[in-house]
PDB file of C-alpha atoms in Angstrom:
ATOM      1  CA  MET O   1      49.471  32.935  29.023  1.00 51.00           C
ATOM      2  CA  LYS O   2      49.376  35.642  26.375  1.00 55.00           C
ATOM      3  CA  PHE O   3      47.329  34.743  23.249  1.00 50.00           C
ATOM      4  CA  PRO O   4      47.965  36.232  20.092  1.00 52.00           C
ATOM      5  CA  PHE O   5      45.724  38.925  18.735  1.00 50.00           C
ATOM      6  CA  PRO O   6      43.834  36.948  16.495  1.00 52.00           C
ATOM      7  CA  LEU O   7      43.324  34.079  18.313  1.00 49.00           C
ATOM      8  CA  PHE O   8      41.770  36.265  21.345  1.00 47.00           C
ATOM      9  CA  LEU O   9      39.316  37.846  19.028  1.00 46.00           C
ATOM     10  CA  LEU O  10      38.407  34.658  17.716  1.00 46.00           C
ATOM     11  CA  ALA O  11      37.533  33.207  20.991  1.00 48.00           C
ATOM     12  CA  LEU O  12      35.879  36.360  21.537  1.00 47.00           C
ATOM     13  CA  ALA O  13      33.562  36.212  18.681  1.00 50.00           C
ATOM     14  CA  GLY O  14      32.790  32.706  19.727  1.00 50.00           C
ATOM     15  CA  CYS O  15      31.165  34.413  22.924  1.00 50.00           C
ATOM     16  CA  ALA O  16      29.374  36.615  21.278  1.00 49.00           C
ATOM     17  CA  SER O  17      25.305  35.793  21.384  1.00 48.00           C
ATOM     18  CA  SER O  18      24.568  33.968  17.715  1.00 49.00           C
ATOM     19  CA  PRO O  19      20.570  34.503  16.837  1.00 50.00           C
ATOM     20  CA  MET O  20      18.291  32.215  17.701  1.00 49.00           C
ATOM     21  CA  PRO O  21      17.794  29.521  14.753  1.00 52.00           C
ATOM     22  CA  GLU O  22      14.329  29.863  13.271  1.00 59.00           C
ATOM     23  CA  ALA O  23      11.610  26.941  14.386  1.00 62.00           C
ATOM     24  CA  PRO O  24      11.199  25.021  11.251  1.00 70.00           C
ATOM     25  CA  ALA O  25       8.116  25.181   9.262  1.00 76.00           C
ATOM     26  CA  PRO O  26       4.919  23.061  10.445  1.00 86.00           C
ATOM     27  CA  GLN O  27       4.516  19.885   8.459  1.00 91.00           C
ATOM     28  CA  ASP O  28       0.967  19.135   6.915  1.00 93.00           C
ATOM     29  CA  PRO O  29       0.176  15.806   9.212  1.00 93.00           C
ATOM     30  CA  MET O  30      -1.669  14.563   6.168  1.00 96.00           C
ATOM     31  CA  THR O  31       0.002  14.061   2.471  1.00 96.00           C
ATOM     32  CA  PRO O  32      -1.416  15.276  -0.201  1.00 97.00           C
ATOM     33  CA  ALA O  33      -2.612  11.455  -1.423  1.00 96.00           C
ATOM     34  CA  GLN O  34      -4.406  11.151   2.066  1.00 97.00           C
ATOM     35  CA  ARG O  35      -6.108  14.515   1.301  1.00 97.00           C
ATOM     36  CA  VAL O  36      -7.299  13.543  -1.979  1.00 97.00           C
ATOM     37  CA  ALA O  37      -8.600   9.966  -0.471  1.00 96.00           C
ATOM     38  CA  ALA O  38     -10.568  12.008   1.862  1.00 97.00           C
ATOM     39  CA  ILE O  39     -11.929  14.062  -0.770  1.00 97.00           C
ATOM     40  CA  HIS O  40     -13.170  10.596  -2.761  1.00 95.00           C
ATOM     41  CA  ALA O  41     -14.455   9.411   0.582  1.00 95.00           C
ATOM     42  CA  ALA O  42     -16.924  12.419   0.788  1.00 94.00           C
ATOM     43  CA  ALA O  43     -17.970  11.401  -2.311  1.00 90.00           C
ATOM     44  CA  GLY O  44     -20.077   8.447  -0.527  1.00 86.00           C
ATOM     45  CA  ASP O  45     -21.424   5.218  -2.326  1.00 77.00           C
ATOM     46  CA  ASP O  46     -25.039   5.523  -1.802  1.00 65.00           C
ATOM     47  CA  ASP O  47     -26.051   4.375  -5.372  1.00 61.00           C
ATOM     48  CA  ARG O  48     -29.852   5.808  -4.302  1.00 60.00           C
ATOM     49  CA  GLU O  49     -28.782   9.406  -4.459  1.00 63.00           C
ATOM     50  CA  LEU O  50     -28.923  11.471  -7.691  1.00 58.00           C
ATOM     51  CA  ALA O  51     -25.588  11.735  -9.837  1.00 58.00           C
ATOM     52  CA  VAL O  52     -25.821  13.955 -13.010  1.00 57.00           C
ATOM     53  CA  GLN O  53     -23.474  12.294 -15.699  1.00 63.00           C
ATOM     54  CA  PRO O  54     -23.353  14.131 -18.626  1.00 64.00           C
ATOM     55  CA  LEU O  55     -22.898  12.618 -21.863  1.00 66.00           C
ATOM     56  CA  ARG O  56     -18.993  13.443 -22.778  1.00 74.00           C
ATOM     57  CA  ASP O  57     -16.950  13.924 -26.022  1.00 86.00           C
ATOM     58  CA  PRO O  58     -14.790  10.315 -26.467  1.00 90.00           C
ATOM     59  CA  GLN O  59     -11.412  12.695 -26.939  1.00 94.00           C
ATOM     60  CA  VAL O  60     -12.048  14.224 -23.428  1.00 94.00           C
ATOM     61  CA  GLU O  61     -13.085  10.472 -21.662  1.00 95.00           C
ATOM     62  CA  ASP O  62      -9.429   9.448 -23.044  1.00 96.00           C
ATOM     63  CA  LEU O  63      -7.770  12.372 -21.741  1.00 97.00           C
ATOM     64  CA  ARG O  64      -9.527  11.735 -18.278  1.00 96.00           C
ATOM     65  CA  GLU O  65      -8.271   8.038 -18.701  1.00 97.00           C
ATOM     66  CA  ARG O  66      -4.712   9.042 -19.327  1.00 97.00           C
ATOM     67  CA  ALA O  67      -4.418  11.582 -16.404  1.00 97.00           C
ATOM     68  CA  GLN O  68      -6.070   8.510 -14.072  1.00 97.00           C
ATOM     69  CA  GLN O  69      -3.575   6.107 -15.205  1.00 98.00           C
ATOM     70  CA  ALA O  70      -1.088   8.943 -14.640  1.00 98.00           C
ATOM     71  CA  ARG O  71      -2.398   9.454 -11.145  1.00 97.00           C
ATOM     72  CA  VAL O  72      -2.048   5.656 -10.589  1.00 96.00           C
ATOM     73  CA  ALA O  73       1.600   5.255 -12.057  1.00 97.00           C
ATOM     74  CA  GLY O  74       2.158   8.471  -9.263  1.00 96.00           C
ATOM     75  CA  ASP O  75       2.869  10.989 -12.174  1.00 97.00           C
ATOM     76  CA  ALA O  76       1.236  14.215 -11.090  1.00 97.00           C
ATOM     77  CA  ALA O  77       2.255  16.272 -14.126  1.00 97.00           C
ATOM     78  CA  ALA O  78       1.240  13.889 -16.799  1.00 98.00           C
ATOM     79  CA  ALA O  79      -2.224  13.989 -15.238  1.00 98.00           C
ATOM     80  CA  GLY O  80      -2.281  17.665 -14.958  1.00 98.00           C
ATOM     81  CA  ASP O  81      -1.549  17.839 -18.495  1.00 98.00           C
ATOM     82  CA  ALA O  82      -3.548  15.366 -19.630  1.00 98.00           C
ATOM     83  CA  LEU O  83      -6.925  16.885 -17.799  1.00 97.00           C
ATOM     84  CA  ASN O  84      -5.313  20.545 -18.934  1.00 98.00           C
ATOM     85  CA  GLN O  85      -5.743  19.289 -22.401  1.00 97.00           C
ATOM     86  CA  ALA O  86      -9.494  17.852 -21.689  1.00 96.00           C
ATOM     87  CA  LEU O  87     -10.245  21.213 -19.992  1.00 97.00           C
ATOM     88  CA  LEU O  88      -9.433  23.157 -23.349  1.00 96.00           C
ATOM     89  CA  LEU O  89     -12.243  21.380 -24.946  1.00 95.00           C
ATOM     90  CA  VAL O  90     -14.774  21.553 -21.979  1.00 94.00           C
ATOM     91  CA  PRO O  91     -13.913  24.147 -20.126  1.00 95.00           C
ATOM     92  CA  GLU O  92     -16.534  24.409 -18.038  1.00 93.00           C
ATOM     93  CA  ASP O  93     -17.454  20.112 -17.370  1.00 95.00           C
ATOM     94  CA  PRO O  94     -17.731  20.192 -13.453  1.00 95.00           C
ATOM     95  CA  ALA O  95     -15.923  16.333 -12.982  1.00 95.00           C
ATOM     96  CA  VAL O  96     -13.020  17.147 -15.148  1.00 97.00           C
ATOM     97  CA  LEU O  97     -12.531  20.872 -12.842  1.00 97.00           C
ATOM     98  CA  GLN O  98     -12.728  18.375 -10.232  1.00 97.00           C
ATOM     99  CA  GLU O  99     -10.068  15.871 -11.052  1.00 97.00           C
ATOM    100  CA  ARG O 100      -7.709  19.083 -12.139  1.00 98.00           C
ATOM    101  CA  ALA O 101      -8.438  20.257  -8.223  1.00 98.00           C
ATOM    102  CA  GLU O 102      -7.536  16.388  -7.065  1.00 98.00           C
ATOM    103  CA  VAL O 103      -4.110  16.553  -9.143  1.00 98.00           C
ATOM    104  CA  ALA O 104      -3.276  20.495  -8.018  1.00 98.00           C
ATOM    105  CA  ILE O 105      -3.550  18.938  -4.601  1.00 98.00           C
ATOM    106  CA  LEU O 106      -1.363  16.196  -5.592  1.00 98.00           C
ATOM    107  CA  GLN O 107       1.100  18.463  -6.640  1.00 97.00           C
ATOM    108  CA  GLY O 108       1.045  20.733  -3.714  1.00 96.00           C
ATOM    109  CA  ASP O 109      -0.620  23.854  -5.364  1.00 98.00           C
ATOM    110  CA  TYR O 110      -3.448  24.184  -2.981  1.00 97.00           C
ATOM    111  CA  ALA O 111      -4.811  27.820  -4.013  1.00 97.00           C
ATOM    112  CA  ARG O 112      -5.266  26.290  -7.541  1.00 98.00           C
ATOM    113  CA  ALA O 113      -7.059  23.412  -6.204  1.00 98.00           C
ATOM    114  CA  ASP O 114      -9.315  25.918  -4.171  1.00 98.00           C
ATOM    115  CA  THR O 115     -10.009  27.842  -7.348  1.00 98.00           C
ATOM    116  CA  LEU O 116     -11.150  24.871  -9.410  1.00 98.00           C
ATOM    117  CA  ALA O 117     -13.164  23.343  -6.842  1.00 97.00           C
ATOM    118  CA  GLN O 118     -15.210  26.310  -6.072  1.00 97.00           C
ATOM    119  CA  ARG O 119     -15.402  27.095 -10.045  1.00 97.00           C
ATOM    120  CA  ALA O 120     -16.552  23.233 -10.462  1.00 96.00           C
ATOM    121  CA  PHE O 121     -19.188  24.013  -7.973  1.00 97.00           C
ATOM    122  CA  GLN O 122     -20.403  26.791  -9.797  1.00 96.00           C
ATOM    123  CA  ARG O 123     -20.670  24.467 -12.822  1.00 94.00           C
ATOM    124  CA  GLY O 124     -22.284  21.537 -11.477  1.00 91.00           C
ATOM    125  CA  SER O 125     -25.654  20.523 -10.218  1.00 88.00           C
ATOM    126  CA  GLN O 126     -24.797  21.364  -6.592  1.00 91.00           C
ATOM    127  CA  VAL O 127     -26.055  18.798  -4.979  1.00 91.00           C
ATOM    128  CA  GLY O 128     -24.815  14.978  -5.095  1.00 91.00           C
ATOM    129  CA  PRO O 129     -21.354  13.459  -4.842  1.00 93.00           C
ATOM    130  CA  LEU O 130     -19.762  15.439  -6.922  1.00 94.00           C
ATOM    131  CA  CYS O 131     -20.656  18.629  -4.944  1.00 95.00           C
ATOM    132  CA  ARG O 132     -19.931  17.101  -1.830  1.00 96.00           C
ATOM    133  CA  MET O 133     -16.119  16.379  -3.477  1.00 96.00           C
ATOM    134  CA  HIS O 134     -15.884  19.687  -4.594  1.00 97.00           C
ATOM    135  CA  TRP O 135     -16.454  21.441  -1.052  1.00 97.00           C
ATOM    136  CA  GLU O 136     -14.511  18.413   0.983  1.00 98.00           C
ATOM    137  CA  THR O 137     -11.776  19.459  -1.490  1.00 98.00           C
ATOM    138  CA  VAL O 138     -12.307  23.219  -0.423  1.00 98.00           C
ATOM    139  CA  ARG O 139     -11.569  21.676   3.214  1.00 98.00           C
ATOM    140  CA  GLN O 140      -8.777  19.806   2.604  1.00 98.00           C
ATOM    141  CA  VAL O 141      -6.934  23.098   1.444  1.00 98.00           C
ATOM    142  CA  ARG O 142      -8.457  25.161   4.364  1.00 97.00           C
ATOM    143  CA  GLN O 143      -6.943  22.604   6.641  1.00 97.00           C
ATOM    144  CA  HIS O 144      -4.117  22.421   5.212  1.00 97.00           C
ATOM    145  CA  ALA O 145      -3.493  25.983   5.535  1.00 95.00           C
ATOM    146  CA  LEU O 146      -4.507  25.625   9.284  1.00 94.00           C
ATOM    147  CA  ALA O 147      -1.769  22.878   9.604  1.00 94.00           C
ATOM    148  CA  VAL O 148       1.086  24.800   7.927  1.00 94.00           C
ATOM    149  CA  GLN O 149       0.188  28.090   9.527  1.00 91.00           C
ATOM    150  CA  ALA O 150       3.307  29.725  11.188  1.00 87.00           C
ATOM    151  CA  PRO O 151       3.283  29.150  14.851  1.00 88.00           C
ATOM    152  CA  LEU O 152       3.807  32.116  17.171  1.00 86.00           C
ATOM    153  CA  PRO O 153       7.516  32.568  17.594  1.00 85.00           C
ATOM    154  CA  ALA O 154       9.151  32.228  20.992  1.00 85.00           C
ATOM    155  CA  ARG O 155       9.439  36.147  22.072  1.00 90.00           C
ATOM    156  CA  HIS O 156       5.913  37.676  20.848  1.00 88.00           C
ATOM    157  CA  THR O 157       3.699  40.336  21.635  1.00 92.00           C
ATOM    158  CA  PRO O 158       0.191  40.273  23.351  1.00 92.00           C
ATOM    159  CA  GLU O 159      -0.638  41.491  19.713  1.00 94.00           C
ATOM    160  CA  ASP O 160       0.921  38.692  17.895  1.00 90.00           C
ATOM    161  CA  ALA O 161      -0.857  36.545  19.938  1.00 92.00           C
ATOM    162  CA  ALA O 162      -4.302  37.868  19.528  1.00 94.00           C
ATOM    163  CA  GLN O 163      -3.563  37.905  15.458  1.00 93.00           C
ATOM    164  CA  HIS O 164      -1.843  34.513  15.225  1.00 92.00           C
ATOM    165  CA  ALA O 165      -5.374  33.323  17.466  1.00 93.00           C
ATOM    166  CA  ALA O 166      -7.489  35.488  14.848  1.00 94.00           C
ATOM    167  CA  ARG O 167      -6.152  33.904  12.035  1.00 93.00           C
ATOM    168  CA  ALA O 168      -6.726  30.459  13.215  1.00 93.00           C
ATOM    169  CA  ALA O 169      -9.969  31.273  14.414  1.00 95.00           C
ATOM    170  CA  THR O 170     -10.815  32.811  11.062  1.00 95.00           C
ATOM    171  CA  MET O 171      -9.553  29.437   9.274  1.00 95.00           C
ATOM    172  CA  GLN O 172     -11.238  27.434  11.278  1.00 96.00           C
ATOM    173  CA  ALA O 173     -14.468  29.225  10.911  1.00 97.00           C
ATOM    174  CA  ALA O 174     -13.657  28.730   6.777  1.00 97.00           C
ATOM    175  CA  ILE O 175     -13.014  24.627   7.522  1.00 97.00           C
ATOM    176  CA  ALA O 176     -16.779  24.861   9.431  1.00 97.00           C
ATOM    177  CA  ASP O 177     -18.445  26.697   6.352  1.00 97.00           C
ATOM    178  CA  ALA O 178     -16.978  24.101   3.794  1.00 97.00           C
ATOM    179  CA  GLU O 179     -18.102  21.356   6.042  1.00 97.00           C
ATOM    180  CA  SER O 180     -21.527  23.027   6.511  1.00 96.00           C
ATOM    181  CA  ARG O 181     -21.654  23.384   2.133  1.00 96.00           C
ATOM    182  CA  ARG O 182     -20.443  19.839   1.436  1.00 96.00           C
ATOM    183  CA  ASP O 183     -23.098  18.531   3.977  1.00 94.00           C
ATOM    184  CA  ALA O 184     -25.718  20.717   2.121  1.00 94.00           C
ATOM    185  CA  CYS O 185     -24.881  18.604  -0.824  1.00 92.00           C
ATOM    186  CA  THR O 186     -26.682  15.510   0.481  1.00 88.00           C
ATOM    187  CA  VAL O 187     -30.064  15.174  -1.061  1.00 79.00           C
ATOM    188  CA  PRO O 188     -32.586  13.002   1.037  1.00 71.00           C
ATOM    189  CA  VAL O 189     -33.606   9.978  -0.838  1.00 64.00           C
ATOM    190  CA  ILE O 190     -37.458  10.036  -1.073  1.00 62.00           C
ATOM    191  CA  GLU O 191     -38.980   6.535  -0.573  1.00 62.00           C
ATOM    192  CA  ARG O 192     -41.888   5.546  -3.174  1.00 59.00           C
ATOM    193  CA  MET O 193     -44.347   3.380  -1.873  1.00 58.00           C
TER     194      MET O 193
END
């Protein structure tokens, strides 16, 4: 059977090896909202523990309330805008920085969340529930980074495998460091007799 020349080329092209499809990017098993819930859980609920609460400007409180309402409504952009306005008024307030870090996670901006949480820690009392929230934020950011780390390609060299393992080990160590710093924020309650 004789095929016309163009048909023959088409059939031949179908036999050519096609590039292997890329593996889908790894997905984070936790949603941003679940990560924020873990941050809040880290604060704990022991009301005997020291929790520093500064006096706040009513305008800042209004902006924080507006941000909270936006978060409840699922509008992370509006929450971020309200907290950005609050930070213009009180740029060093650890609680507002922490709230903005949480909204950054909800917006998928993990790098910004990390920066804000560490800045909040530096500006805060460095003990108590808010301190734990700062370090749990950093921990959640690092866990997210580990979860979405690109897997090794099917065809890889031993050097590729070693580099991949080293990156994973470094991230695991960074997560452990954040956990340790979070736990160091807890001040034992002194029982008075």
